[in-house]
mmCIF file of C-alpha atoms in Angstrom:
data_model
loop_
_atom_site.group_PDB
_atom_site.id
_atom_site.type_symbol
_atom_site.label_atom_id
_atom_site.label_comp_id
_atom_site.label_asym_id
_atom_site.label_seq_id
_atom_site.Cartn_x
_atom_site.Cartn_y
_atom_site.Cartn_z
ATOM 1 C CA MET J 1 215.378 -140.234 14.781
ATOM 2 C CA LYS J 2 216.053 -143.148 12.853
ATOM 3 C CA SER J 3 212.356 -144.030 12.299
ATOM 4 C CA ASP J 4 211.845 -140.733 10.737
ATOM 5 C CA MET J 5 214.891 -141.325 8.332
ATOM 6 C CA GLY J 6 216.343 -137.969 8.557
ATOM 7 C CA PHE J 7 213.379 -136.225 6.862
ATOM 8 C CA LYS J 8 214.367 -132.787 8.778
ATOM 9 C CA TYR J 9 217.515 -132.925 6.766
ATOM 10 C CA LEU J 10 215.932 -133.636 3.629
ATOM 11 C CA VAL J 11 213.769 -130.292 4.139
ATOM 12 C CA PHE J 12 217.038 -128.403 5.327
ATOM 13 C CA SER J 13 218.417 -129.654 2.125
ATOM 14 C CA ARG J 14 215.641 -128.343 -0.108
ATOM 15 C CA ILE J 15 215.751 -125.017 1.466
ATOM 16 C CA PHE J 16 219.444 -124.506 1.233
ATOM 17 C CA ARG J 17 219.128 -125.530 -2.401
ATOM 18 C CA SER J 18 216.219 -123.390 -3.165
ATOM 19 C CA ILE J 19 217.823 -120.382 -2.039
ATOM 20 C CA GLY J 20 221.274 -120.836 -3.789
ATOM 21 C CA ILE J 21 219.869 -122.278 -7.158
ATOM 22 C CA ILE J 22 217.129 -119.495 -7.434
ATOM 23 C CA TYR J 23 219.492 -116.755 -7.264
ATOM 24 C CA ILE J 24 221.735 -118.153 -9.755
ATOM 25 C CA THR J 25 218.888 -118.933 -12.087
ATOM 26 C CA LEU J 26 217.501 -115.483 -11.847
ATOM 27 C CA VAL J 27 220.906 -113.610 -12.043
ATOM 28 C CA ALA J 28 222.432 -115.846 -14.629
ATOM 29 C CA PRO J 29 221.350 -113.868 -17.840
ATOM 30 C CA LEU J 30 221.680 -110.516 -15.966
ATOM 31 C CA TYR J 31 225.286 -111.446 -15.518
ATOM 32 C CA LEU J 32 225.905 -112.706 -19.136
ATOM 33 C CA LYS J 33 224.587 -109.368 -20.416
ATOM 34 C CA PHE J 34 226.848 -107.577 -17.832
ATOM 35 C CA ILE J 35 229.979 -109.223 -19.048
ATOM 36 C CA GLY J 36 229.125 -108.326 -22.640
ATOM 37 C CA PHE J 37 227.025 -111.114 -24.241
ATOM 38 C CA SER J 38 224.153 -110.028 -26.588
ATOM 39 C CA LEU J 39 220.716 -110.954 -26.005
ATOM 40 C CA VAL J 40 220.592 -113.415 -29.143
ATOM 41 C CA SER J 41 223.838 -115.042 -27.536
ATOM 42 C CA ILE J 42 222.204 -115.471 -23.990
ATOM 43 C CA GLY J 43 219.146 -117.000 -25.566
ATOM 44 C CA ILE J 44 221.475 -119.599 -27.268
ATOM 45 C CA ILE J 45 223.352 -120.226 -24.235
ATOM 46 C CA PHE J 46 220.228 -121.118 -22.242
ATOM 47 C CA LEU J 47 219.010 -123.376 -24.961
ATOM 48 C CA PHE J 48 222.123 -125.525 -24.702
ATOM 49 C CA ILE J 49 221.898 -125.272 -20.741
ATOM 50 C CA ILE J 50 218.427 -126.665 -20.885
ATOM 51 C CA LEU J 51 219.042 -129.458 -23.250
ATOM 52 C CA PHE J 52 222.255 -130.528 -21.201
ATOM 53 C CA ASN J 53 219.986 -130.231 -18.114
ATOM 54 C CA THR J 54 217.426 -132.646 -19.715
ATOM 55 C CA ILE J 55 220.075 -135.167 -20.481
ATOM 56 C CA LEU J 56 221.701 -134.821 -16.977
ATOM 57 C CA VAL J 57 218.091 -135.295 -15.268
ATOM 58 C CA PHE J 58 217.350 -138.464 -17.292
ATOM 59 C CA ALA J 59 220.911 -139.854 -16.592
ATOM 60 C CA LEU J 60 220.441 -139.451 -12.971
ATOM 61 C CA GLY J 61 217.180 -140.878 -12.745
ATOM 62 C CA LEU J 62 218.270 -144.018 -14.281
ATOM 63 C CA LEU J 63 221.383 -144.174 -12.184
ATOM 64 C CA GLY J 64 219.233 -143.589 -8.943
ATOM 65 C CA ASP J 65 217.513 -147.244 -9.726
ATOM 66 C CA ARG J 66 220.639 -148.846 -9.358
ATOM 67 C CA VAL J 67 223.010 -146.950 -6.894
ATOM 68 C CA GLY J 68 220.221 -145.287 -4.677
ATOM 69 C CA TYR J 69 218.211 -142.032 -5.014
ATOM 70 C CA LYS J 70 220.047 -140.447 -2.013
ATOM 71 C CA LYS J 71 223.401 -140.750 -3.960
ATOM 72 C CA THR J 72 221.828 -139.395 -7.108
ATOM 73 C CA LEU J 73 220.401 -136.312 -5.076
ATOM 74 C CA ILE J 74 223.927 -135.641 -3.762
ATOM 75 C CA ILE J 75 225.354 -135.952 -7.181
ATOM 76 C CA GLY J 76 222.552 -133.581 -8.474
ATOM 77 C CA ASP J 77 223.524 -130.906 -5.933
ATOM 78 C CA LEU J 78 227.241 -131.273 -6.795
ATOM 79 C CA PHE J 79 226.835 -130.063 -10.328
ATOM 80 C CA PRO J 80 225.195 -126.684 -9.099
ATOM 81 C CA PHE J 81 227.576 -126.152 -6.519
ATOM 82 C CA LEU J 82 230.535 -126.465 -8.670
ATOM 83 C CA ALA J 83 228.928 -124.260 -10.875
ATOM 84 C CA ALA J 84 228.351 -121.505 -8.339
ATOM 85 C CA PHE J 85 232.012 -122.088 -7.156
ATOM 86 C CA LEU J 86 233.493 -121.533 -10.481
ATOM 87 C CA LEU J 87 231.197 -118.612 -11.313
ATOM 88 C CA PHE J 88 232.711 -116.967 -8.136
ATOM 89 C CA SER J 89 236.136 -118.011 -8.650
ATOM 90 C CA SER J 90 236.643 -117.117 -12.463
ATOM 91 C CA SER J 91 235.763 -114.131 -14.761
ATOM 92 C CA LEU J 92 236.775 -115.766 -18.037
ATOM 93 C CA LYS J 93 233.636 -116.212 -20.324
ATOM 94 C CA ILE J 94 234.406 -119.763 -21.263
ATOM 95 C CA VAL J 95 234.503 -120.807 -17.706
ATOM 96 C CA ILE J 96 231.153 -118.814 -16.878
ATOM 97 C CA ILE J 97 229.411 -120.596 -19.898
ATOM 98 C CA ILE J 98 230.530 -124.090 -18.872
ATOM 99 C CA SER J 99 229.702 -123.319 -15.203
ATOM 100 C CA LEU J 100 225.991 -122.501 -16.109
ATOM 101 C CA LEU J 101 225.972 -125.445 -18.670
ATOM 102 C CA ILE J 102 227.000 -127.938 -15.870
ATOM 103 C CA GLY J 103 224.908 -126.388 -13.269
ATOM 104 C CA GLY J 104 221.795 -126.782 -15.177
ATOM 105 C CA ILE J 105 220.741 -123.315 -14.435
ATOM 106 C CA GLY J 106 217.301 -122.953 -15.727
ATOM 107 C CA GLY J 107 214.842 -125.937 -15.534
ATOM 108 C CA THR J 108 211.488 -125.718 -13.425
ATOM 109 C CA ALA J 109 210.172 -122.512 -12.381
ATOM 110 C CA GLY J 110 209.865 -120.795 -8.994
ATOM 111 C CA GLY J 111 210.333 -122.870 -5.688
ATOM 112 C CA MET J 112 209.835 -126.016 -7.602
ATOM 113 C CA ARG J 113 213.378 -125.655 -9.183
ATOM 114 C CA GLY J 114 214.443 -125.913 -5.531
ATOM 115 C CA VAL J 115 212.663 -128.985 -4.652
ATOM 116 C CA PHE J 116 212.536 -131.262 -7.528
ATOM 117 C CA SER J 117 215.775 -132.938 -8.415
ATOM 118 C CA PRO J 118 216.344 -136.236 -9.925
ATOM 119 C CA GLY J 119 215.468 -138.818 -7.328
ATOM 120 C CA LEU J 120 213.750 -136.821 -4.798
ATOM 121 C CA THR J 121 210.161 -138.180 -5.014
ATOM 122 C CA ALA J 122 211.549 -141.730 -5.638
ATOM 123 C CA LEU J 123 213.346 -141.286 -2.492
ATOM 124 C CA VAL J 124 210.256 -140.548 -0.566
ATOM 125 C CA ALA J 125 208.063 -143.036 -2.225
ATOM 126 C CA SER J 126 210.795 -145.698 -1.074
ATOM 127 C CA ASN J 127 211.175 -144.254 2.430
ATOM 128 C CA TRP J 128 207.371 -143.794 3.428
ATOM 129 C CA LYS J 129 205.181 -146.468 1.826
ATOM 130 C CA ASN J 130 201.880 -144.877 3.374
ATOM 131 C CA ASP J 131 199.962 -142.996 0.604
ATOM 132 C CA LEU J 132 198.994 -140.185 2.885
ATOM 133 C CA GLU J 133 202.254 -139.947 4.879
ATOM 134 C CA ARG J 134 204.200 -139.704 1.490
ATOM 135 C CA VAL J 135 201.880 -136.995 0.138
ATOM 136 C CA ARG J 136 202.156 -134.881 3.382
ATOM 137 C CA ARG J 137 205.938 -135.150 3.272
ATOM 138 C CA LEU J 138 206.062 -134.241 -0.603
ATOM 139 C CA GLY J 139 203.705 -131.128 0.466
ATOM 140 C CA ILE J 140 206.102 -130.235 3.101
ATOM 141 C CA LEU J 141 209.058 -130.296 0.962
ATOM 142 C CA THR J 142 207.332 -128.337 -2.035
ATOM 143 C CA SER J 143 206.258 -125.612 0.463
ATOM 144 C CA ALA J 144 209.611 -125.338 2.089
ATOM 145 C CA ALA J 145 211.449 -124.886 -1.137
ATOM 146 C CA ALA J 146 208.778 -122.626 -2.672
ATOM 147 C CA PHE J 147 208.975 -120.108 0.366
ATOM 148 C CA SER J 148 212.729 -120.387 0.515
ATOM 149 C CA SER J 149 212.857 -119.216 -3.064
ATOM 150 C CA ILE J 150 211.792 -115.968 -1.705
ATOM 151 C CA GLY J 151 215.463 -116.059 -0.412
ATOM 152 C CA GLY J 152 216.978 -116.328 -3.679
ATOM 153 C CA SER J 153 215.185 -113.724 -5.207
ATOM 154 C CA SER J 154 215.970 -111.505 -2.174
ATOM 155 C CA MET J 155 219.654 -112.125 -2.869
ATOM 156 C CA LEU J 156 219.142 -110.470 -6.451
ATOM 157 C CA SER J 157 217.414 -107.580 -4.513
ATOM 158 C CA ILE J 158 220.142 -106.697 -1.961
ATOM 159 C CA LYS J 159 223.012 -106.952 -4.736
ATOM 160 C CA SER J 160 222.867 -103.348 -5.358
ATOM 161 C CA PHE J 161 223.465 -102.494 -1.587
ATOM 162 C CA LEU J 162 226.677 -104.529 -1.282
ATOM 163 C CA PRO J 163 229.779 -102.243 -0.882
ATOM 164 C CA PHE J 164 231.675 -103.806 -3.866
ATOM 165 C CA SER J 165 232.401 -103.201 -7.531
ATOM 166 C CA PRO J 166 229.359 -104.273 -10.079
ATOM 167 C CA GLU J 167 231.431 -107.612 -10.846
ATOM 168 C CA LEU J 168 232.112 -108.388 -7.454
ATOM 169 C CA LYS J 169 228.726 -107.945 -6.269
ATOM 170 C CA PHE J 170 227.699 -110.833 -8.519
ATOM 171 C CA ARG J 171 230.609 -113.115 -7.591
ATOM 172 C CA PHE J 172 230.192 -112.499 -3.931
ATOM 173 C CA LEU J 173 226.570 -113.855 -4.211
ATOM 174 C CA PHE J 174 227.695 -116.665 -6.280
ATOM 175 C CA LEU J 175 230.058 -117.551 -3.438
ATOM 176 C CA ILE J 176 227.088 -117.613 -1.127
ATOM 177 C CA SER J 177 225.086 -119.739 -3.339
ATOM 178 C CA ALA J 178 227.852 -122.272 -3.646
ATOM 179 C CA ILE J 179 227.948 -122.220 0.364
ATOM 180 C CA LEU J 180 224.205 -122.730 0.615
ATOM 181 C CA LEU J 181 224.469 -125.819 -1.975
ATOM 182 C CA ALA J 182 227.328 -127.057 0.156
ATOM 183 C CA LEU J 183 225.047 -127.104 3.106
ATOM 184 C CA SER J 184 222.374 -128.804 0.935
ATOM 185 C CA ILE J 185 224.670 -131.586 0.147
ATOM 186 C CA LEU J 186 225.865 -131.989 3.959
ATOM 187 C CA SER J 187 222.101 -131.997 5.055
ATOM 188 C CA LEU J 188 221.620 -135.021 2.307
ATOM 189 C CA SER J 189 224.423 -137.035 3.928
ATOM 190 C CA ALA J 190 222.275 -137.259 6.868
ATOM 191 C CA VAL J 191 219.254 -138.606 5.269
ATOM 192 C CA ASN J 192 218.530 -142.255 5.492
ATOM 193 C CA GLU J 193 217.361 -144.532 2.713
ATOM 194 C CA VAL J 194 215.466 -147.809 2.899
ATOM 195 C CA ALA J 195 217.812 -150.587 1.464
ATOM 196 C CA ARG J 196 216.384 -151.960 -1.715
ATOM 197 C CA PRO J 197 217.640 -154.792 -4.039
ATOM 198 C CA LYS J 198 219.793 -153.512 -6.795
ATOM 199 C CA LYS J 199 217.935 -153.214 -10.196
ATOM 200 C CA ASN J 200 219.617 -155.123 -12.704
ATOM 201 C CA SER J 201 216.868 -155.291 -15.435
ATOM 202 C CA LYS J 202 216.675 -153.365 -18.744
ATOM 203 C CA ILE J 203 216.355 -149.826 -18.653
ATOM 204 C CA MET J 204 212.919 -149.576 -19.770
ATOM 205 C CA LYS J 205 210.561 -152.502 -20.978
ATOM 206 C CA LEU J 206 209.367 -151.950 -24.665
ATOM 207 C CA SER J 207 205.717 -152.766 -23.203
ATOM 208 C CA SER J 208 205.991 -149.397 -21.145
ATOM 209 C CA LEU J 209 208.116 -147.317 -23.599
ATOM 210 C CA LYS J 210 205.087 -146.323 -25.456
ATOM 211 C CA TYR J 211 203.335 -144.729 -22.681
ATOM 212 C CA SER J 212 206.297 -143.216 -21.112
ATOM 213 C CA GLY J 213 207.635 -141.768 -24.051
ATOM 214 C CA LYS J 214 204.088 -139.864 -24.217
ATOM 215 C CA VAL J 215 204.615 -138.474 -20.757
ATOM 216 C CA MET J 216 208.188 -137.794 -21.214
ATOM 217 C CA LEU J 217 207.549 -135.839 -24.399
ATOM 218 C CA SER J 218 204.734 -133.776 -22.884
ATOM 219 C CA ASN J 219 206.767 -132.759 -19.508
ATOM 220 C CA SER J 220 209.739 -132.213 -21.762
ATOM 221 C CA LEU J 221 208.016 -129.594 -23.953
ATOM 222 C CA SER J 222 206.489 -127.826 -21.291
ATOM 223 C CA GLY J 223 209.444 -127.845 -19.016
ATOM 224 C CA MET J 224 211.817 -126.426 -21.791
ATOM 225 C CA GLY J 225 209.069 -123.755 -22.506
ATOM 226 C CA VAL J 226 209.022 -122.640 -18.621
ATOM 227 C CA GLY J 227 212.762 -123.392 -18.321
ATOM 228 C CA LEU J 228 213.652 -121.054 -21.066
ATOM 229 C CA ALA J 229 211.066 -118.129 -20.043
ATOM 230 C CA VAL J 230 211.679 -117.761 -16.297
ATOM 231 C CA PRO J 231 215.330 -117.320 -16.209
ATOM 232 C CA LEU J 232 215.104 -114.811 -18.975
ATOM 233 C CA LEU J 233 212.224 -112.652 -17.204
ATOM 234 C CA PRO J 234 214.676 -110.744 -15.198
ATOM 235 C CA LEU J 235 216.574 -109.753 -18.309
ATOM 236 C CA TRP J 236 213.611 -108.792 -20.031
ATOM 237 C CA PHE J 237 212.298 -106.542 -17.080
ATOM 238 C CA GLU J 238 215.651 -105.051 -17.099
ATOM 239 C CA GLU J 239 215.536 -103.973 -20.673
ATOM 240 C CA LEU J 240 212.161 -102.785 -20.144
ATOM 241 C CA VAL J 241 213.220 -100.530 -17.463
ATOM 242 C CA GLU J 242 216.016 -99.199 -19.635
ATOM 243 C CA LYS J 243 213.903 -98.359 -22.441
ATOM 244 C CA VAL J 244 211.491 -96.694 -20.269
ATOM 245 C CA ARG J 245 214.268 -94.502 -18.395
ATOM 246 C CA LYS J 246 215.566 -93.567 -21.871
ATOM 247 C CA ILE J 247 211.971 -92.493 -22.987
ATOM 248 C CA TRP J 248 211.518 -90.618 -19.585
ATOM 249 C CA ASN J 249 215.002 -88.738 -19.970
ATOM 250 C CA LYS J 250 214.191 -87.499 -23.611
#
Protein backbone atom coordinates (compact mmCIF):
# COMPACT_ATOMS: atom_id res chain seq x y z
CA MET A 1 0.00 0.00 0.00
CA LYS A 2 1.40 3.36 -1.09
CA SER A 3 0.43 5.17 2.14
CA ASP A 4 2.54 2.72 4.10
CA MET A 5 5.60 3.74 2.04
CA GLY A 6 6.64 0.11 1.63
CA PHE A 7 7.45 -0.26 5.33
CA LYS A 8 7.18 -4.06 5.26
CA TYR A 9 9.96 -4.15 2.67
CA LEU A 10 12.11 -2.02 4.95
CA VAL A 11 11.53 -4.61 7.70
CA PHE A 12 12.39 -7.45 5.29
CA SER A 13 15.59 -5.60 4.39
CA ARG A 14 16.68 -5.31 8.01
CA ILE A 15 15.94 -9.00 8.59
CA PHE A 16 17.98 -10.16 5.58
CA ARG A 17 20.77 -7.69 6.37
CA SER A 18 20.98 -8.67 10.02
CA ILE A 19 21.29 -12.40 9.34
CA GLY A 20 23.92 -11.96 6.64
CA ILE A 21 26.07 -9.32 8.24
CA ILE A 22 26.01 -10.77 11.77
CA TYR A 23 27.40 -14.05 10.44
CA ILE A 24 30.25 -12.30 8.63
CA THR A 25 30.98 -10.14 11.67
CA LEU A 26 31.23 -13.13 14.00
CA VAL A 27 33.09 -15.46 11.67
CA ALA A 28 35.57 -12.93 10.23
CA PRO A 29 38.23 -13.22 13.00
CA LEU A 30 37.89 -17.02 13.01
CA TYR A 31 38.37 -17.10 9.24
CA LEU A 32 41.41 -14.84 9.44
CA LYS A 33 42.95 -17.13 12.04
CA PHE A 34 42.07 -20.20 9.94
CA ILE A 35 43.95 -18.85 6.90
CA GLY A 36 47.05 -18.10 8.96
CA PHE A 37 46.88 -14.60 10.46
CA SER A 38 48.28 -14.06 13.95
CA LEU A 39 46.14 -12.63 16.76
CA VAL A 40 48.04 -9.34 16.62
CA SER A 41 47.53 -9.08 12.85
CA ILE A 42 43.81 -9.76 13.26
CA GLY A 43 43.53 -6.97 15.83
CA ILE A 44 45.31 -4.52 13.51
CA ILE A 45 43.10 -5.52 10.58
CA PHE A 46 39.97 -4.88 12.63
CA LEU A 47 41.28 -1.50 13.71
CA PHE A 48 41.54 -0.42 10.08
CA ILE A 49 38.15 -1.98 9.31
CA ILE A 50 36.51 0.17 11.99
CA LEU A 51 38.33 3.32 10.86
CA PHE A 52 37.20 2.76 7.26
CA ASN A 53 33.65 2.03 8.41
CA THR A 54 33.56 5.26 10.42
CA ILE A 55 34.57 7.32 7.38
CA LEU A 56 32.08 5.47 5.16
CA VAL A 57 29.17 6.01 7.56
CA PHE A 58 29.96 9.73 7.83
CA ALA A 59 30.22 10.10 4.04
CA LEU A 60 26.97 8.24 3.40
CA GLY A 61 25.21 10.32 6.03
CA LEU A 62 26.18 13.52 4.23
CA LEU A 63 25.28 12.01 0.87
CA GLY A 64 21.81 11.06 2.09
CA ASP A 65 20.89 14.69 2.72
CA ARG A 66 21.51 15.41 -0.95
CA VAL A 67 20.47 12.34 -2.95
CA GLY A 68 17.93 10.71 -0.62
CA TYR A 69 18.16 8.28 2.29
CA LYS A 70 16.81 5.30 0.38
CA LYS A 71 19.71 5.55 -2.06
CA THR A 72 22.28 5.71 0.74
CA LEU A 73 20.70 2.65 2.38
CA ILE A 74 21.11 0.76 -0.89
CA ILE A 75 24.71 1.98 -1.29
CA GLY A 76 25.37 1.03 2.34
CA ASP A 77 24.21 -2.53 1.63
CA LEU A 78 26.19 -2.80 -1.61
CA PHE A 79 29.48 -2.65 0.32
CA PRO A 80 28.85 -5.71 2.57
CA PHE A 81 27.23 -7.54 -0.36
CA LEU A 82 30.38 -7.06 -2.45
CA ALA A 83 32.50 -8.05 0.55
CA ALA A 84 30.54 -11.27 1.11
CA PHE A 85 30.72 -12.20 -2.57
CA LEU A 86 34.48 -11.62 -2.70
CA LEU A 87 34.96 -13.66 0.48
CA PHE A 88 33.07 -16.51 -1.19
CA SER A 89 34.84 -16.28 -4.54
CA SER A 90 38.48 -15.74 -3.53
CA SER A 91 40.95 -17.33 -1.13
CA LEU A 92 43.69 -14.73 -1.66
CA LYS A 93 44.64 -13.06 1.61
CA ILE A 94 44.83 -9.56 0.14
CA VAL A 95 41.34 -9.96 -1.36
CA ILE A 96 40.01 -11.21 1.98
CA ILE A 97 41.46 -8.21 3.84
CA ILE A 98 40.09 -5.75 1.27
CA SER A 99 36.70 -7.47 1.40
CA LEU A 100 36.46 -7.15 5.17
CA LEU A 101 37.64 -3.55 4.92
CA ILE A 102 35.08 -2.36 2.36
CA GLY A 103 32.35 -4.41 4.01
CA GLY A 104 32.74 -2.50 7.24
CA ILE A 105 32.58 -5.75 9.17
CA GLY A 106 32.44 -4.82 12.83
CA GLY A 107 30.54 -1.75 13.97
CA THR A 108 27.64 -1.87 16.38
CA ALA A 109 27.00 -4.93 18.46
CA GLY A 110 24.29 -7.54 18.20
CA GLY A 111 21.10 -6.96 16.26
CA MET A 112 21.83 -3.24 16.15
CA ARG A 113 24.43 -3.97 13.48
CA GLY A 114 21.63 -5.25 11.30
CA VAL A 115 19.21 -2.39 11.77
CA PHE A 116 21.23 0.82 11.92
CA SER A 117 22.93 1.90 8.74
CA PRO A 118 23.42 5.40 7.30
CA GLY A 119 20.10 7.03 6.49
CA LEU A 120 17.69 4.61 8.18
CA THR A 121 16.53 6.79 11.06
CA ALA A 122 16.46 9.80 8.73
CA LEU A 123 14.30 7.88 6.24
CA VAL A 124 11.86 6.85 8.97
CA ALA A 125 11.73 10.41 10.31
CA SER A 126 11.12 11.75 6.80
CA ASN A 127 8.40 9.25 5.87
CA TRP A 128 6.48 9.26 9.15
CA LYS A 129 6.10 12.66 10.77
CA ASN A 130 3.99 11.60 13.75
CA ASP A 131 6.21 11.03 16.79
CA LEU A 132 4.36 7.96 18.09
CA GLU A 133 4.21 6.38 14.64
CA ARG A 134 7.90 7.04 14.04
CA VAL A 135 8.92 5.51 17.38
CA ARG A 136 6.68 2.49 16.78
CA ARG A 137 8.19 1.80 13.39
CA LEU A 138 11.74 2.22 14.65
CA GLY A 139 10.89 -0.22 17.45
CA ILE A 140 9.64 -2.77 14.91
CA LEU A 141 12.79 -2.38 12.82
CA THR A 142 15.05 -2.71 15.86
CA SER A 143 13.23 -5.78 17.19
CA ALA A 144 13.16 -7.49 13.78
CA ALA A 145 16.90 -6.99 13.29
CA ALA A 146 17.74 -8.05 16.85
CA PHE A 147 15.77 -11.28 16.62
CA SER A 148 17.11 -11.96 13.13
CA SER A 149 20.67 -11.68 14.42
CA ILE A 150 20.01 -15.08 16.02
CA GLY A 151 19.92 -16.42 12.48
CA GLY A 152 23.38 -15.03 11.79
CA SER A 153 24.69 -16.62 14.97
CA SER A 154 23.02 -19.91 14.05
CA MET A 155 24.82 -19.92 10.71
CA LEU A 156 28.08 -19.93 12.65
CA SER A 157 26.81 -22.84 14.75
CA ILE A 158 25.77 -25.03 11.81
CA LYS A 159 29.06 -24.51 9.99
CA SER A 160 30.58 -27.63 11.52
CA PHE A 161 27.71 -29.80 10.21
CA LEU A 162 28.19 -28.88 6.56
CA PRO A 163 29.56 -31.69 4.31
CA PHE A 164 32.46 -29.62 2.95
CA SER A 165 36.12 -29.07 3.65
CA PRO A 166 36.86 -26.56 6.45
CA GLU A 167 37.59 -23.74 4.00
CA LEU A 168 34.54 -24.44 1.85
CA LYS A 169 32.34 -24.34 4.95
CA PHE A 170 33.38 -20.74 5.53
CA ARG A 171 33.03 -19.78 1.88
CA PHE A 172 29.66 -21.49 1.37
CA LEU A 173 28.16 -19.48 4.22
CA PHE A 174 29.74 -16.32 2.82
CA LEU A 175 27.72 -17.05 -0.33
CA ILE A 176 24.55 -17.41 1.75
CA SER A 177 25.35 -14.05 3.37
CA ALA A 178 25.84 -12.46 -0.06
CA ILE A 179 22.44 -13.79 -1.19
CA LEU A 180 20.78 -12.42 1.96
CA LEU A 181 22.38 -9.01 1.44
CA ALA A 182 21.24 -9.05 -2.20
CA LEU A 183 17.70 -9.72 -0.96
CA SER A 184 18.09 -6.77 1.41
CA ILE A 185 19.00 -4.51 -1.52
CA LEU A 186 16.04 -5.77 -3.56
CA SER A 187 13.72 -5.14 -0.61
CA LEU A 188 15.03 -1.59 -0.25
CA SER A 189 14.26 -0.91 -3.90
CA ALA A 190 10.55 -1.45 -3.10
CA VAL A 191 10.58 1.13 -0.28
CA ASN A 192 9.11 4.55 -1.04
CA GLU A 193 10.54 7.85 0.16
CA VAL A 194 8.83 11.19 0.64
CA ALA A 195 10.15 13.69 -1.88
CA ARG A 196 12.15 16.45 -0.23
CA PRO A 197 13.83 19.57 -1.61
CA LYS A 198 17.49 18.95 -2.33
CA LYS A 199 19.88 20.29 0.28
CA ASN A 200 22.40 22.75 -1.14
CA SER A 201 23.57 24.38 2.09
CA LYS A 202 26.89 23.85 3.82
CA ILE A 203 27.66 20.44 5.27
CA MET A 204 27.52 21.75 8.84
CA LYS A 205 27.02 25.24 10.24
CA LEU A 206 29.69 26.54 12.59
CA SER A 207 27.04 27.25 15.23
CA SER A 208 26.13 23.55 15.47
CA LEU A 209 29.64 22.17 14.99
CA LYS A 210 30.60 22.45 18.69
CA TYR A 211 27.58 20.52 19.96
CA SER A 212 27.62 17.98 17.13
CA GLY A 213 31.34 17.44 17.64
CA LYS A 214 30.82 16.41 21.27
CA VAL A 215 28.09 13.94 20.32
CA MET A 216 30.16 12.54 17.46
CA LEU A 217 33.23 12.12 19.68
CA SER A 218 31.25 10.29 22.37
CA ASN A 219 29.52 7.99 19.90
CA SER A 220 32.75 7.35 17.99
CA LEU A 221 34.66 6.27 21.09
CA SER A 222 31.90 3.98 22.36
CA GLY A 223 31.27 2.62 18.87
CA MET A 224 34.93 1.84 18.26
CA GLY A 225 35.19 0.07 21.61
CA VAL A 226 32.14 -2.11 21.05
CA GLY A 227 32.94 -2.57 17.38
CA LEU A 228 36.41 -3.87 18.18
CA ALA A 229 35.35 -6.07 21.12
CA VAL A 230 32.28 -7.85 19.75
CA PRO A 231 33.72 -9.28 16.50
CA LEU A 232 36.76 -10.56 18.41
CA LEU A 233 34.70 -12.39 21.07
CA PRO A 234 34.31 -15.59 18.99
CA LEU A 235 38.08 -15.68 18.49
CA TRP A 236 38.63 -15.16 22.23
CA PHE A 237 36.25 -18.03 23.07
CA GLU A 238 37.93 -20.30 20.53
CA GLU A 239 41.33 -19.54 22.05
CA LEU A 240 39.91 -20.21 25.52
CA VAL A 241 38.40 -23.54 24.48
CA GLU A 242 41.68 -24.63 22.87
CA LYS A 243 43.64 -23.82 26.05
CA VAL A 244 41.13 -25.67 28.23
CA ARG A 245 41.26 -28.66 25.90
CA LYS A 246 45.08 -28.74 26.05
CA ILE A 247 45.04 -28.57 29.84
CA TRP A 248 42.41 -31.31 30.00
CA ASN A 249 44.41 -33.62 27.71
CA LYS A 250 47.60 -33.33 29.76
